[in-house]
Amino acid sequence: MYSIETKNLVKKFKDKIAVNGVDLMINKGELFALLGTNGAGKTTTIKMLSGLILPTDGEIIIEGMDMKKDTLKIKEILNVSPQETAVAPNLTVKENLEFMAGVYQIENKETKINELIKQFRLNEVLDKKAKTLSGGWQRKLSIALSLINDPHILFLDEPTLGLDVIARKELWKVIEGLKGKITVILTTHYMEEAESLSDRVGIMSDGKLIDVDTAENFIKKTGAKNFEDAFVAVATGGEL
Ligand SMILES: Nc1ncnc2c1ncn2[C@@H]1O[C@H](COP(=O)(O)OP(=O)(O)O)[C@@H](O)[C@H]1O
Ligand SMILES: [Mg+2]
């Protein structure tokens, strides 16, 4: 059984076809990177896969369940750290965790919160208001919050956007720590991020999923000298 499977997934916004017939199969525990230039359809795909917006057409199967019929059950086993970091700016780090634990009605609230504090080394910032944190810490908190319900599947939409190189590498460690434990779908503009973190990469362009493979195979297939060049070759269909 796949973690995520889509068949002919389509999303139209009026005349704009944002996602155009995507067939995707993601394995359990896989770290899957979804790449594509701006406007390729990555965020729209993630929003549909996480049940935030409805597809115009096609099927989404999550752990064997149909998104149309089992929406609530599916939402219990996934979570999202969205492109716009979802922390409450005026709450402290601790309060953010408590708030989210409340939203999800987590049973062993304190245990779970303490586990996340330890996992993400949040101790030093626990009493700081989220808005006073650096971008890197805010994003780390956002990812910690998205793990509060022990999701089987986590969507990370551009988790390292705008972070400096040190904060980015720090976040890579966090993401690497999730590898193999849960299914992670990551979108990014940083090719070295996709290459170093992911098991497989899907390349989108203009709403279509052009190809799915390992970064290594993309380099081999295109004969490019590195993954960035391989990405450009695939995303532009060799039209550069
Ligand atoms: N709510 C919306 N209404 C109209 N068009 C949208 C909406 N959301 C996204 N789009 C369009 O759909 C396309 C794909 O967007 P998006 O999924 O955000 O791309 P990406 O995340 O790959 O940059 C873009 O052309 C974008 O302008
Ligand atoms: Mg996006």
Coordinates of C-alpha atoms and ligand atoms in Angstrom, one line a residue:
M1 CA 0.0 0.0 0.0
Y2 CA 1.3 3.4 -0.9
S3 CA 1.4 6.3 1.6
I4 CA 0.0 8.6 -1.0
E5 CA -1.4 7.8 -4.4
T6 CA -3.1 10.2 -6.9
K7 CA -4.8 9.4 -10.2
N8 CA -5.3 12.2 -12.7
L9 CA -5.2 14.9 -10.1
V10 CA -6.5 18.2 -11.5
K11 CA -7.1 21.7 -10.0
K12 CA -8.5 24.5 -12.0
F13 CA -8.9 28.1 -10.8
K14 CA -11.4 29.5 -13.3
D15 CA -9.4 29.4 -16.5
K16 CA -6.1 28.6 -14.9
I17 CA -5.1 24.9 -14.8
A18 CA -2.8 24.9 -11.8
V19 CA -2.4 21.1 -11.6
N20 CA -3.0 19.1 -14.7
G21 CA -3.4 15.4 -14.5
V22 CA -0.9 14.3 -11.9
D23 CA -0.3 10.6 -11.1
L24 CA 1.8 10.2 -8.1
M25 CA 2.9 7.3 -5.9
I26 CA 4.7 7.9 -2.7
N27 CA 6.0 5.1 -0.5
K28 CA 5.6 4.8 3.3
G29 CA 8.4 6.5 5.1
E30 CA 9.7 8.1 1.9
L31 CA 11.1 11.6 1.8
F32 CA 9.8 12.9 -1.4
A33 CA 10.9 16.3 -2.8
L34 CA 8.5 18.1 -5.2
L35 CA 10.4 20.5 -7.3
G36 CA 9.4 23.1 -10.0
T37 CA 9.8 26.7 -10.8
N38 CA 7.4 29.3 -9.3
G39 CA 3.8 28.6 -10.4
A40 CA 4.5 25.0 -11.3
G41 CA 1.7 23.8 -9.1
K42 CA 3.6 22.5 -6.0
T43 CA 1.6 24.3 -3.3
T44 CA -1.7 23.6 -5.0
T45 CA -0.8 19.9 -5.1
I46 CA 0.2 19.9 -1.4
K47 CA -3.0 21.7 -0.5
M48 CA -5.1 19.0 -2.3
L49 CA -3.1 16.1 -0.8
S50 CA -3.6 17.5 2.7
G51 CA -7.3 18.1 2.2
L52 CA -7.1 21.9 2.4
I53 CA -8.7 22.4 -1.0
L54 CA -10.8 20.1 -3.2
P55 CA -9.5 18.8 -6.5
T56 CA -11.4 19.7 -9.7
D57 CA -10.9 16.1 -10.8
G58 CA -9.1 12.9 -10.0
E59 CA -8.5 10.7 -7.0
I60 CA -6.4 11.0 -3.9
I61 CA -5.8 7.8 -1.9
I62 CA -4.0 8.1 1.4
E63 CA -2.9 4.9 3.1
G64 CA -5.6 3.1 1.1
M65 CA -8.4 5.6 2.1
D66 CA -10.2 7.7 -0.4
M67 CA -9.9 11.5 0.3
K68 CA -13.5 12.0 -0.8
K69 CA -15.0 9.5 1.6
D70 CA -12.6 9.4 4.5
T71 CA -11.5 13.0 4.8
L72 CA -11.7 13.2 8.6
K73 CA -9.8 9.9 9.1
I74 CA -7.2 11.1 6.7
K75 CA -6.8 14.5 8.3
E76 CA -6.0 12.7 11.6
I77 CA -2.9 11.1 10.1
L78 CA -1.4 14.0 8.3
N79 CA -0.2 17.5 9.0
V80 CA 1.2 20.5 7.1
S81 CA 3.9 23.1 7.8
P82 CA 2.6 25.6 5.3
Q83 CA 4.6 28.0 3.1
E84 CA 3.6 30.9 5.3
T85 CA 4.8 29.7 8.7
A86 CA 1.9 28.9 10.9
V87 CA 2.9 30.1 14.4
A88 CA 0.8 32.4 16.5
P89 CA 3.1 35.5 16.7
N90 CA 1.9 36.8 20.1
L91 CA 2.1 33.5 21.9
T92 CA 5.3 32.1 23.4
V93 CA 6.9 29.0 22.1
K94 CA 5.4 27.0 25.0
E95 CA 2.0 28.6 24.5
N96 CA 2.1 27.8 20.8
L97 CA 2.7 24.1 21.6
E98 CA 0.0 24.1 24.2
F99 CA -2.4 25.8 21.9
M100 CA -1.8 23.3 19.1
A101 CA -2.1 20.4 21.5
G102 CA -5.5 21.8 22.5
V103 CA -6.6 22.2 18.9
Y104 CA -5.8 18.5 18.3
Q105 CA -7.1 17.4 21.7
I106 CA -3.9 15.5 22.4
E107 CA -4.4 13.1 25.3
N108 CA -1.0 13.0 26.9
K109 CA -0.5 16.7 26.3
E110 CA 2.5 17.4 28.6
T111 CA 4.3 14.2 27.5
K112 CA 4.0 15.1 23.8
I113 CA 5.0 18.7 24.3
N114 CA 8.0 17.7 26.3
E115 CA 9.0 15.2 23.6
L116 CA 8.9 17.9 21.0
I117 CA 10.8 20.4 23.1
K118 CA 13.5 17.8 23.5
Q119 CA 13.5 16.7 19.8
F120 CA 13.7 20.3 18.5
R121 CA 15.8 21.6 21.4
L122 CA 13.3 24.4 22.1
N123 CA 14.3 24.8 25.7
E124 CA 16.3 28.0 25.2
V125 CA 13.4 29.8 23.5
L126 CA 10.5 28.3 25.4
D127 CA 9.3 31.6 27.0
K128 CA 10.0 33.8 24.0
K129 CA 7.1 35.2 21.9
A130 CA 7.1 33.5 18.5
K131 CA 7.3 36.9 16.7
T132 CA 10.7 37.7 18.4
L133 CA 12.3 34.5 17.1
S134 CA 14.6 34.3 14.1
G135 CA 13.2 32.9 10.8
G136 CA 15.0 29.7 11.4
W137 CA 13.5 29.2 14.9
Q138 CA 10.0 30.1 13.7
R139 CA 10.2 27.5 11.0
K140 CA 11.5 24.9 13.5
L141 CA 8.6 25.7 15.8
S142 CA 6.3 25.5 12.8
I143 CA 7.6 22.0 12.1
A144 CA 7.4 21.0 15.8
L145 CA 3.8 22.2 15.9
S146 CA 2.9 20.1 12.8
L147 CA 4.2 16.9 14.6
I148 CA 1.9 17.4 17.6
N149 CA -0.7 14.8 16.3
D150 CA 2.0 12.2 15.4
P151 CA 1.2 12.4 11.7
H152 CA 2.1 9.5 9.4
I153 CA 2.5 12.0 6.6
L154 CA 4.0 15.5 6.9
F155 CA 3.9 18.2 4.2
L156 CA 6.6 20.8 4.3
D157 CA 6.1 23.6 1.8
E158 CA 9.4 25.4 1.3
P159 CA 10.6 24.9 4.9
T160 CA 13.9 26.7 4.4
L161 CA 12.7 29.6 2.2
G162 CA 14.6 32.8 3.1
L163 CA 16.7 31.2 5.8
D164 CA 20.4 31.8 6.1
V165 CA 22.7 28.9 5.3
I166 CA 23.3 28.0 8.9
A167 CA 19.6 28.0 9.8
R168 CA 19.0 26.0 6.7
K169 CA 21.5 23.3 7.5
E170 CA 20.1 23.1 11.1
L171 CA 16.7 22.5 9.6
W172 CA 18.0 19.9 7.3
K173 CA 19.1 18.0 10.4
V174 CA 15.6 18.2 11.8
I175 CA 14.1 16.9 8.5
E176 CA 16.7 14.2 8.3
G177 CA 15.7 13.1 11.8
L178 CA 12.2 12.4 10.4
K179 CA 13.5 10.2 7.6
G180 CA 12.1 6.7 7.5
K181 CA 9.9 7.4 10.5
I182 CA 7.1 9.2 8.6
T183 CA 6.4 10.1 5.0
V184 CA 7.6 13.6 4.2
I185 CA 6.7 15.6 1.2
L186 CA 8.9 18.6 0.8
T187 CA 8.9 21.4 -1.7
T188 CA 11.9 23.5 -2.2
H189 CA 13.8 25.8 -4.5
Y190 CA 17.1 24.7 -3.2
M191 CA 18.4 21.9 -5.4
E192 CA 21.1 20.8 -3.0
E193 CA 18.4 20.4 -0.4
A194 CA 16.3 18.1 -2.5
E195 CA 19.4 16.2 -3.6
S196 CA 20.8 15.6 -0.1
L197 CA 17.6 15.0 1.8
S198 CA 15.2 13.2 -0.5
D199 CA 14.8 9.6 -1.5
R200 CA 13.1 10.6 -4.7
V201 CA 12.3 13.8 -6.6
G202 CA 9.3 14.7 -8.6
I203 CA 9.7 17.6 -11.1
M204 CA 6.7 19.7 -11.9
S205 CA 6.3 22.2 -14.7
D206 CA 3.2 24.1 -15.7
G207 CA 0.9 21.9 -13.6
K208 CA 2.3 18.6 -14.9
L209 CA 4.5 16.1 -13.2
I210 CA 7.2 15.7 -15.8
D211 CA 9.2 12.9 -14.1
V212 CA 9.9 11.1 -10.8
D213 CA 13.3 9.6 -10.0
T214 CA 16.2 9.8 -7.7
A215 CA 18.4 12.9 -8.0
E216 CA 21.3 10.6 -9.0
N217 CA 19.2 9.1 -11.9
F218 CA 18.2 12.5 -13.1
I219 CA 21.8 13.4 -13.4
K220 CA 22.5 10.2 -15.3
K221 CA 19.5 10.5 -17.6
T222 CA 20.2 14.0 -18.6
G223 CA 23.9 13.7 -18.8
A224 CA 24.1 16.9 -16.7
K225 CA 27.2 17.7 -14.6
N226 CA 25.1 18.2 -11.5
F227 CA 21.6 18.0 -10.2
E228 CA 20.8 21.7 -10.7
D229 CA 21.5 21.4 -14.4
A230 CA 19.6 18.1 -14.6
F231 CA 16.6 19.9 -13.0
V232 CA 16.8 22.7 -15.5
A233 CA 17.0 20.2 -18.4
V234 CA 13.9 18.3 -17.2
A235 CA 11.8 21.4 -16.1
T236 CA 12.4 23.1 -19.4
G237 CA 12.1 20.0 -21.5
G238 CA 15.6 20.7 -22.9
E239 CA 14.4 24.0 -24.4
L240 CA 17.1 26.1 -23.0
Ligands
LIG1 N1 -6.3 30.5 -5.4 C1 -5.8 30.7 -6.6 N2 -6.6 31.4 -7.5 C2 -6.1 31.5 -8.8 N3 -4.9 31.0 -9.2 C3 -4.2 30.3 -8.3 C4 -4.6 30.1 -7.0 N4 -3.6 29.4 -6.3 C5 -2.6 29.2 -7.3 N5 -3.0 29.7 -8.5 C6 -2.2 29.7 -9.7 O1 -1.9 28.3 -9.9 C7 -0.6 28.1 -10.4 C8 0.2 27.2 -9.5 O2 0.4 27.9 -8.2 P1 1.2 27.2 -7.0 O3 0.6 25.8 -6.8 O4 1.1 28.1 -5.9 O5 2.6 27.0 -7.6 P2 4.0 26.8 -6.8 O6 3.8 26.4 -5.4 O7 4.7 25.6 -7.6 O8 4.8 28.0 -7.0 C9 0.0 29.5 -10.5 O9 -0.1 30.0 -11.8 C10 -0.8 30.3 -9.5 O10 -0.8 31.7 -9.9
MG2 MG 4.4 27.3 -3.6

